[in-house]
Short mmCIF file of C-alpha atoms in Angstrom, two decimals:
data_model
loop_
_atom_site.label_atom_id
_atom_site.label_comp_id
_atom_site.label_asym_id
_atom_site.label_seq_id
_atom_site.Cartn_x
_atom_site.Cartn_y
_atom_site.Cartn_z
CA MET A 1 47.47 66.49 91.86
CA PRO A 2 47.51 66.56 95.91
CA SER A 3 47.58 70.36 97.79
CA LEU A 4 50.71 70.27 100.43
CA SER A 5 47.58 72.10 102.19
CA ASN A 6 45.84 68.67 103.11
CA ILE A 7 48.24 67.46 104.65
CA LEU A 8 50.81 69.71 107.05
CA PRO A 9 49.07 72.33 109.80
CA ASN A 10 48.35 75.64 109.31
CA SER A 11 51.97 77.24 110.58
CA LYS A 12 49.86 80.01 111.70
CA ASP A 13 47.58 78.19 113.79
CA LYS A 14 50.44 76.04 115.52
CA ILE A 15 51.32 79.81 117.13
CA PRO A 16 51.23 79.65 121.19
CA LEU A 17 49.47 82.12 122.76
CA TYR A 18 52.58 81.72 124.99
CA GLU A 19 56.35 82.05 124.36
CA LYS A 20 57.28 78.08 123.85
CA ASP A 21 60.75 77.44 126.78
CA GLU A 22 62.69 74.67 126.18
CA PHE A 23 60.59 72.70 129.43
CA SER A 24 58.18 73.51 127.32
CA ASN A 25 56.45 70.69 124.47
CA TYR A 26 52.85 71.76 123.90
CA ASP A 27 53.76 73.27 120.16
CA ASP A 28 54.95 69.50 120.07
CA GLU A 29 51.84 68.32 120.74
CA TRP A 30 50.18 70.33 118.44
CA GLN A 31 51.74 69.73 115.83
CA GLY A 32 51.65 65.72 116.13
CA LYS A 33 47.61 66.29 116.99
CA GLU A 34 47.73 68.27 113.42
CA TYR A 35 49.49 66.13 111.39
CA ILE A 36 47.56 63.27 112.34
CA SER A 37 43.84 65.69 112.09
CA ASN A 38 44.75 65.96 108.68
CA ILE A 39 46.39 62.41 107.37
CA VAL A 40 43.19 60.84 108.76
CA LYS A 41 41.59 63.39 105.88
CA GLN A 42 43.73 62.85 103.92
CA TYR A 43 42.21 58.76 103.80
CA LEU A 44 38.64 60.17 104.45
CA ILE A 45 39.14 61.60 101.18
CA SER A 46 40.31 58.93 98.77
CA PHE A 47 38.25 56.75 101.17
CA SER A 48 35.13 58.64 99.82
CA MET A 49 37.09 59.87 95.71
CA SER A 50 37.03 55.32 94.83
CA PRO A 51 34.18 55.28 93.30
CA PHE A 52 35.34 58.19 90.69
CA ASN A 53 38.95 56.89 90.59
CA VAL A 54 37.54 53.50 89.77
CA SER A 55 34.47 53.87 86.63
CA GLU A 56 37.13 56.92 85.78
CA THR A 57 39.89 54.00 85.34
CA TYR A 58 37.81 51.48 83.84
CA LEU A 59 35.63 53.90 80.76
CA GLN A 60 39.49 54.48 80.18
CA VAL A 61 41.33 51.17 80.02
CA GLN A 62 37.95 49.19 78.56
CA TYR A 63 38.52 47.53 74.89
CA GLN A 64 35.02 48.64 73.20
CA LYS A 65 35.92 47.51 70.58
CA SER A 66 34.64 49.30 67.40
CA LYS A 67 32.18 47.69 65.21
CA PHE A 68 32.65 49.26 62.45
CA TYR A 69 36.66 47.91 62.86
CA ALA A 70 35.42 44.96 63.56
CA SER A 71 34.82 44.12 60.11
CA ASN A 72 37.93 42.78 59.69
CA ASP A 73 38.38 39.25 59.98
CA SER A 74 42.24 39.07 60.20
CA PHE A 75 42.55 41.34 63.26
CA ILE A 76 40.53 39.15 65.19
CA ASP A 77 43.21 36.37 65.27
CA ASP A 78 45.67 38.61 65.86
CA LEU A 79 44.09 38.97 68.94
CA LYS A 80 44.07 35.18 70.11
CA ASP A 81 47.57 35.04 69.38
CA ALA A 82 48.61 38.41 70.80
CA HIS A 83 46.12 37.44 74.17
CA ASN A 84 48.51 34.63 74.44
CA GLU A 85 51.46 35.87 74.08
CA ILE A 86 51.05 38.92 76.94
CA ASN A 87 48.43 37.34 79.95
CA MET A 88 50.50 33.90 79.39
CA MET A 89 54.12 32.96 80.13
CA SER A 90 56.52 30.61 78.53
CA THR A 91 57.95 27.28 80.95
CA SER A 92 59.38 25.59 78.33
CA VAL A 93 62.48 26.64 79.78
CA TRP A 94 61.83 26.24 83.50
CA ASP A 95 60.71 22.35 82.64
CA ASP A 96 65.02 21.58 81.97
CA GLU A 97 65.53 23.67 84.84
CA GLU A 98 63.65 21.77 86.77
CA ASN A 99 64.19 18.23 85.41
CA LYS A 100 67.69 18.20 87.07
CA LYS A 101 66.69 19.10 89.79
CA GLN A 102 63.39 17.22 91.36
CA SER A 103 62.75 13.18 92.03
CA LYS A 104 59.60 11.45 91.40
CA LYS A 105 57.32 12.68 93.57
CA GLU A 106 58.47 16.29 93.11
CA LYS A 107 57.93 15.55 89.92
CA LYS A 108 54.47 13.96 89.95
CA GLU A 109 53.01 17.71 92.35
CA LYS A 110 54.51 18.78 89.61
CA LYS A 111 52.52 17.87 87.71
CA ASP A 112 49.27 18.31 89.58
CA GLU A 113 50.52 21.54 90.66
CA GLU A 114 50.15 23.03 87.87
CA LYS A 115 46.62 21.21 86.15
CA GLU A 116 44.83 23.00 89.25
CA VAL A 117 46.67 26.14 87.33
CA ILE A 118 45.37 25.69 84.13
CA LYS A 119 41.33 23.67 86.71
CA ARG A 120 41.90 27.34 87.88
CA GLN A 121 42.85 29.77 85.02
CA ASP A 122 40.23 27.50 83.07
CA VAL A 123 37.33 29.59 84.51
CA GLU A 124 35.65 32.36 82.23
CA ILE A 125 35.54 34.78 84.46
CA GLU A 126 32.38 37.43 83.29
CA ARG A 127 33.76 40.97 82.43
CA ILE A 128 31.75 44.44 83.50
CA GLU A 129 30.31 45.16 80.07
CA ARG A 130 30.49 48.21 77.51
CA LEU A 131 30.21 50.74 80.42
CA GLY A 132 28.71 54.00 79.12
CA GLY A 133 29.61 57.60 79.25
CA GLY A 134 29.32 60.62 82.40
CA VAL A 135 29.30 60.28 85.40
CA TRP A 136 26.88 57.32 87.80
CA LYS A 137 25.90 55.75 84.51
CA PRO A 138 29.03 54.19 84.76
CA ILE A 139 29.12 53.31 88.58
CA HIS A 140 25.05 51.62 87.91
CA GLN A 141 26.56 49.28 85.15
CA ILE A 142 28.90 48.67 88.33
CA ILE A 143 27.03 48.39 91.58
CA GLU A 144 24.66 46.09 89.25
CA CYS A 145 27.05 43.74 87.66
CA GLU A 146 26.90 40.47 89.59
CA ASN A 147 31.08 39.43 89.41
CA GLU A 148 31.74 43.44 90.65
CA GLY A 149 29.40 45.28 93.08
CA TRP A 150 29.12 47.72 95.12
CA THR A 151 32.74 46.81 97.07
CA SER A 152 34.43 47.16 93.58
CA LEU A 153 34.07 50.73 94.08
CA LEU A 154 36.33 50.80 97.28
CA LYS A 155 40.05 48.57 95.40
CA GLY A 156 43.07 51.06 95.40
CA SER A 157 41.33 53.66 97.91
CA PHE A 158 44.11 52.45 99.91
CA THR A 159 47.22 52.73 97.62
CA SER A 160 45.44 56.40 96.93
CA PHE A 161 45.86 57.66 100.47
CA LEU A 162 50.08 56.30 100.72
CA TYR A 163 50.44 57.78 96.83
CA ASN A 164 48.24 61.34 97.91
CA VAL A 165 50.25 61.97 101.60
CA SER A 166 53.88 61.20 99.97
CA TYR A 167 53.45 63.09 97.18
CA THR A 168 52.40 65.93 99.56
CA LEU A 169 54.75 65.99 102.02
CA SER A 170 57.57 65.53 99.91
CA GLN A 171 57.17 67.39 96.44
CA PRO A 172 57.14 70.42 98.98
CA PHE A 173 59.67 70.01 100.13
CA PHE A 174 62.46 68.91 97.54
CA GLU A 175 60.67 72.17 95.95
CA GLU A 176 61.84 74.57 99.07
CA LEU A 177 65.40 71.98 98.70
CA LEU A 178 65.22 73.25 94.46
CA ASN A 179 65.08 76.96 96.05
CA ASP A 180 68.04 76.55 98.51
CA VAL A 181 70.06 74.64 96.32
CA PHE A 182 69.07 77.50 93.65
CA ASP A 183 69.17 80.36 96.40
CA ILE A 184 65.88 81.77 94.64
CA TYR A 185 64.04 82.90 97.15
CA GLU A 186 61.29 83.55 96.50
CA ASP A 187 57.66 82.54 97.01
CA MET A 188 56.65 80.37 93.66
CA ASP A 189 59.61 79.15 90.65
CA PRO A 190 57.79 78.47 88.48
CA ARG A 191 60.79 76.26 87.64
CA THR A 192 61.34 74.35 90.90
CA ASN A 193 57.44 73.82 91.44
CA ILE A 194 57.40 71.81 87.89
CA LEU A 195 61.08 69.68 89.05
CA SER A 196 59.91 68.77 91.99
CA HIS A 197 55.81 68.20 90.60
CA MET A 198 57.97 66.05 87.99
CA ILE A 199 60.78 64.49 89.94
CA ILE A 200 58.68 62.90 92.56
CA GLY A 201 55.50 61.83 90.23
CA VAL A 202 58.41 59.64 88.78
CA ALA A 203 59.87 58.44 92.25
CA LEU A 204 56.12 57.68 92.78
CA SER A 205 54.43 56.14 89.54
CA PRO A 206 55.61 52.91 90.59
CA LEU A 207 52.17 53.80 93.85
CA GLU A 208 50.36 54.65 90.39
CA LEU A 209 51.01 51.63 88.45
CA VAL A 210 49.45 49.60 92.06
CA LYS A 211 46.35 51.38 92.34
CA THR A 212 46.02 50.69 88.23
CA ARG A 213 46.63 46.94 88.36
CA LEU A 214 44.57 46.80 91.93
CA ILE A 215 41.99 49.12 90.36
CA ILE A 216 41.41 47.08 86.93
CA GLN A 217 42.13 42.92 88.62
CA SER A 218 38.25 41.49 88.16
CA THR A 219 36.74 41.04 91.92
CA ALA A 220 35.14 37.89 90.81
CA THR A 221 38.98 35.83 89.60
CA PRO A 222 39.36 32.68 92.46
CA ALA A 223 42.41 33.40 92.04
CA LYS A 224 44.35 37.30 92.59
CA LYS A 225 47.13 37.47 91.03
CA TYR A 226 47.71 40.52 93.59
CA ARG A 227 46.18 40.06 97.06
CA GLY A 228 47.05 43.88 98.86
CA SER A 229 49.55 46.55 97.13
CA PHE A 230 52.08 45.70 98.77
CA HIS A 231 51.82 42.24 97.58
CA CYS A 232 50.88 44.14 93.78
CA MET A 233 55.05 45.47 94.35
CA GLN A 234 56.21 42.72 95.00
CA THR A 235 54.47 40.37 92.71
CA ILE A 236 56.12 42.92 90.12
CA VAL A 237 59.16 42.48 90.93
CA ASN A 238 58.72 38.93 91.23
CA GLU A 239 57.71 38.52 87.84
CA GLU A 240 59.06 41.31 85.54
CA GLY A 241 62.75 42.37 86.42
CA GLY A 242 63.22 42.97 89.55
CA MET A 243 63.40 46.52 90.14
CA ARG A 244 63.70 47.33 87.43
CA GLY A 245 60.43 46.40 86.29
CA LEU A 246 58.71 48.70 88.60
CA TYR A 247 60.43 52.10 86.62
CA ALA A 248 60.54 50.49 83.28
CA PRO A 249 60.73 52.83 79.42
CA ARG A 250 56.97 52.24 79.49
CA TYR A 251 55.69 53.14 82.60
CA VAL A 252 58.04 55.96 84.06
CA ILE A 253 58.34 58.42 80.64
CA PRO A 254 54.18 58.58 80.34
CA ALA A 255 54.83 59.62 83.82
CA PHE A 256 56.84 61.87 83.68
CA ILE A 257 54.89 63.46 80.46
CA TYR A 258 51.52 63.93 82.91
CA HIS A 259 53.53 64.92 86.01
CA THR A 260 55.87 67.64 84.29
CA LEU A 261 52.59 68.92 81.97
CA ALA A 262 50.24 69.00 84.44
CA PRO A 263 52.39 71.80 86.33
CA THR A 264 53.19 74.10 83.95
CA LEU A 265 49.11 73.69 82.91
CA ARG A 266 47.72 75.03 86.26
CA ILE A 267 50.59 77.54 86.79
CA ILE A 268 49.58 79.21 82.67
CA SER A 269 45.94 78.64 84.32
CA SER A 270 46.89 80.65 87.11
CA HIS A 271 49.03 83.46 85.05
CA ILE A 272 46.85 84.42 82.75
CA LEU A 273 43.89 84.29 85.67
CA ASN A 274 46.26 86.44 88.14
CA ASP A 275 48.52 88.70 85.52
CA TYR A 276 47.06 88.47 82.67
CA LEU A 277 42.73 89.27 83.48
CA LEU A 278 43.71 90.25 86.62
CA LEU A 279 41.54 88.29 88.56
CA THR A 280 40.96 87.16 92.06
CA PRO A 281 39.18 85.22 94.64
CA PHE A 282 38.53 88.24 96.81
CA TYR A 283 37.39 91.34 94.12
CA ASN A 284 35.85 89.02 91.67
CA PRO A 285 33.93 86.70 93.75
CA VAL A 286 31.73 85.02 91.02
CA LEU A 287 34.32 85.48 87.85
CA PHE A 288 37.42 84.21 88.89
CA PRO A 289 35.49 81.09 90.08
CA LEU A 290 33.50 80.48 87.20
CA VAL A 291 36.98 81.38 85.24
CA ASN A 292 38.77 79.16 86.63
CA THR A 293 36.65 76.18 86.38
CA LEU A 294 37.15 77.12 82.01
CA LEU A 295 40.76 77.20 82.32
CA LEU A 296 40.82 73.76 85.53
CA ALA A 297 38.58 71.91 81.50
CA ALA A 298 40.53 73.15 79.11
CA GLU A 299 44.00 70.89 81.12
CA VAL A 300 41.53 68.61 81.53
CA ALA A 301 41.31 68.21 78.33
CA ILE A 302 44.31 67.79 77.77
CA ILE A 303 45.86 65.17 79.87
CA THR A 304 42.79 62.38 79.82
CA PRO A 305 43.92 61.64 76.33
CA LEU A 306 47.56 60.76 78.37
CA GLU A 307 45.47 59.55 81.20
CA MET A 308 44.39 57.19 79.12
CA ALA A 309 47.67 56.09 77.63
CA ARG A 310 48.87 55.91 80.91
CA LYS A 311 46.52 53.52 82.79
CA ARG A 312 46.08 51.06 79.21
CA ILE A 313 50.54 51.13 79.51
CA GLN A 314 50.05 50.17 83.97
CA CYS A 315 47.35 47.40 82.65
CA GLN A 316 50.21 45.90 80.57
CA ILE A 317 52.16 43.09 81.57
CA LYS A 318 55.58 42.35 80.68
CA LYS A 319 56.76 38.75 79.70
CA PRO A 320 60.02 37.65 80.82
CA SER A 321 62.49 38.58 78.31
CA SER A 322 65.70 36.75 79.88
CA ARG A 323 66.48 33.30 81.66
CA GLN A 324 67.27 34.96 84.54
CA GLN A 325 63.37 37.00 84.76
CA GLN A 326 62.01 33.13 85.08
CA LEU A 327 64.19 31.30 86.87
CA MET A 328 63.34 34.43 89.22
CA LEU A 329 59.56 33.25 89.43
CA ILE A 330 60.88 29.37 90.16
CA ASN A 331 62.62 30.69 92.96
CA SER A 332 59.90 32.45 94.25
CA GLY A 333 57.77 28.96 95.17
CA LEU A 334 55.67 29.07 90.84
CA ASN A 335 55.51 26.36 89.11
CA GLU A 336 53.15 29.17 85.87
CA PRO A 337 52.04 32.88 87.09
CA ILE A 338 48.72 33.65 88.09
CA LYS A 339 47.08 34.74 85.23
CA PHE A 340 45.57 38.21 85.78
CA GLU A 341 41.76 38.93 85.54
CA THR A 342 40.37 42.13 84.61
CA ALA A 343 36.91 43.30 85.02
CA VAL A 344 36.52 45.32 82.04
CA GLU A 345 38.24 43.88 78.26
CA VAL A 346 41.41 45.06 77.59
CA SER A 347 43.59 45.18 74.47
CA PRO A 348 44.41 41.36 74.63
CA VAL A 349 47.35 43.12 71.23
CA PRO A 350 50.24 45.22 73.62
CA TYR A 351 50.54 48.75 73.07
CA THR A 352 54.44 50.88 72.17
CA GLY A 353 53.50 54.02 73.84
CA ILE A 354 51.71 57.53 74.28
CA LEU A 355 50.64 58.25 70.40
CA ASN A 356 50.71 54.38 70.02
CA VAL A 357 47.73 54.20 72.36
CA ILE A 358 45.89 57.40 70.91
CA LYS A 359 46.44 56.27 67.68
CA ARG A 360 44.55 52.87 67.97
CA VAL A 361 41.71 54.30 69.74
CA ILE A 362 40.59 56.48 66.62
CA LEU A 363 41.18 53.23 65.01
CA GLU A 364 39.99 50.81 66.00
CA GLU A 365 37.62 52.04 69.56
CA GLY A 366 34.06 53.83 69.72
CA ASN A 367 32.00 53.55 66.94
CA ASP A 368 28.84 53.74 68.86
CA HIS A 369 26.03 52.16 65.22
CA GLU A 370 23.50 49.04 65.91
CA GLU A 371 24.62 47.58 63.01
CA GLU A 372 27.95 45.57 62.09
CA GLY A 373 30.01 47.11 59.99
CA LYS A 374 27.84 50.57 59.38
CA GLY A 375 29.88 52.89 59.38
CA ASN A 376 32.66 54.78 57.69
CA ALA A 377 35.87 56.55 58.46
CA PHE A 378 34.95 60.49 58.73
CA SER A 379 32.39 58.99 61.34
CA GLN A 380 35.31 56.56 62.69
CA LEU A 381 37.60 59.31 63.45
CA TRP A 382 34.77 61.08 65.36
CA TYR A 383 34.23 58.72 67.62
CA GLY A 384 37.20 57.98 68.13
CA THR A 385 37.88 60.44 69.22
CA LYS A 386 35.40 60.96 70.70
CA SER A 387 36.63 57.64 73.03
CA LEU A 388 39.84 59.18 73.97
CA TYR A 389 37.94 61.50 77.00
CA ARG A 390 36.34 58.18 78.58
CA GLY A 391 37.12 59.24 81.82
CA PHE A 392 37.05 63.09 81.13
CA TRP A 393 34.09 64.40 83.58
CA GLN A 394 35.14 61.69 86.41
CA ILE A 395 38.64 63.85 86.34
CA LEU A 396 37.92 67.33 86.24
CA ILE A 397 35.53 67.00 89.77
CA ARG A 398 38.76 64.70 91.39
CA ARG A 399 40.45 68.40 90.22
CA PHE A 400 37.68 70.76 90.72
CA ILE A 401 37.93 68.65 94.33
CA GLU A 402 40.74 69.02 94.62
CA MET A 403 40.92 72.94 93.84
CA ALA A 404 38.03 73.78 96.12
CA GLU A 405 40.31 72.13 98.74
CA THR A 406 43.34 74.79 97.72
CA ILE A 407 40.82 77.52 97.59
CA ASN A 408 39.40 76.44 100.86
CA ASP A 409 42.90 76.43 103.22
CA ASP A 410 44.11 80.20 101.51
CA ASN A 411 41.07 82.28 102.74
CA SER A 412 41.30 80.21 105.82
CA ASP A 413 44.98 81.74 105.83
CA ASP A 414 44.05 84.80 105.61
CA TRP A 415 41.93 84.80 108.84
#
């Protein structure tokens, strides 16, 4: 969760050495420089954290089908049927509409374009093999993959920067606004803090959706479905039901839960540190960061399965549910949508919600036995539950860096 201190300049540092008069613009210039320097700093942080974000997303989204579960032959047929349903959109309605409007010449051009689309879609994209655990092994596998390489580790960095800056600027402002509305004069009230995080998190959830799709999109695909952050957002609006596609319940509900749970856990950890254990950074320079890190690890352990569920749902492209949505795609000038090729294998069977993702990961994934079909229900439960925590270390590193920045900025305020 971005920290306010990463963007907003230190209020004490903004005080000039002399009193500002109506003809002086010293304070404005100083504040502008502070904003620019801190925004550049935030972009560098987003850029440097990108490899961890990419490896975390790949680990959490990749469908690592258990060999024990794969022994069900009927499940394989279900995967094939669902794969055709979720990745390809039907064009039968479009053909009826265009036959009334197009001339023979236009029909011929359309057939040529469709053949080209089918030709592009028939190209098999080699996906990254089953990623290992830990921090550096997945990054090494991504770099070694011929179709991805080290440039893939930078995917989504600009979108991450936009999200962090927007969140960091808007959340404290909205929290202060809520404090004024409810006449709250405390430095930090848990109710308005959690409420502001939740509202801003839901409002900016389309940027998280865009970041996940850009990261998971295969670099090797000949025709990219998303060419950038704004094109991705525009494509979702055109193909998935307008603005309702960006704020669909399947995206908003997980964002609501996550951005409510994350600040609540941080407030509980702060209460344990300051009020229950009575630890402070000044008087307990060793014990305070140690306990704080353990509490942070506990927070990440609770949040990681939710993060996995969110990202898997974000990767699912919504099939048009009405004739109007299908005609929107025709008006955009496309005969058929470009297929969304992913860098790692994703589940072809769509998920219905957070609990469905957690249940299916436990039942379907995680068995590492070399012999196909070897294992039992207990081992499958263990490996499946363990699979829910893929990306744990990447999230912990990211949260730890955010916490360290906050502590450093708080210490600089004391000076």
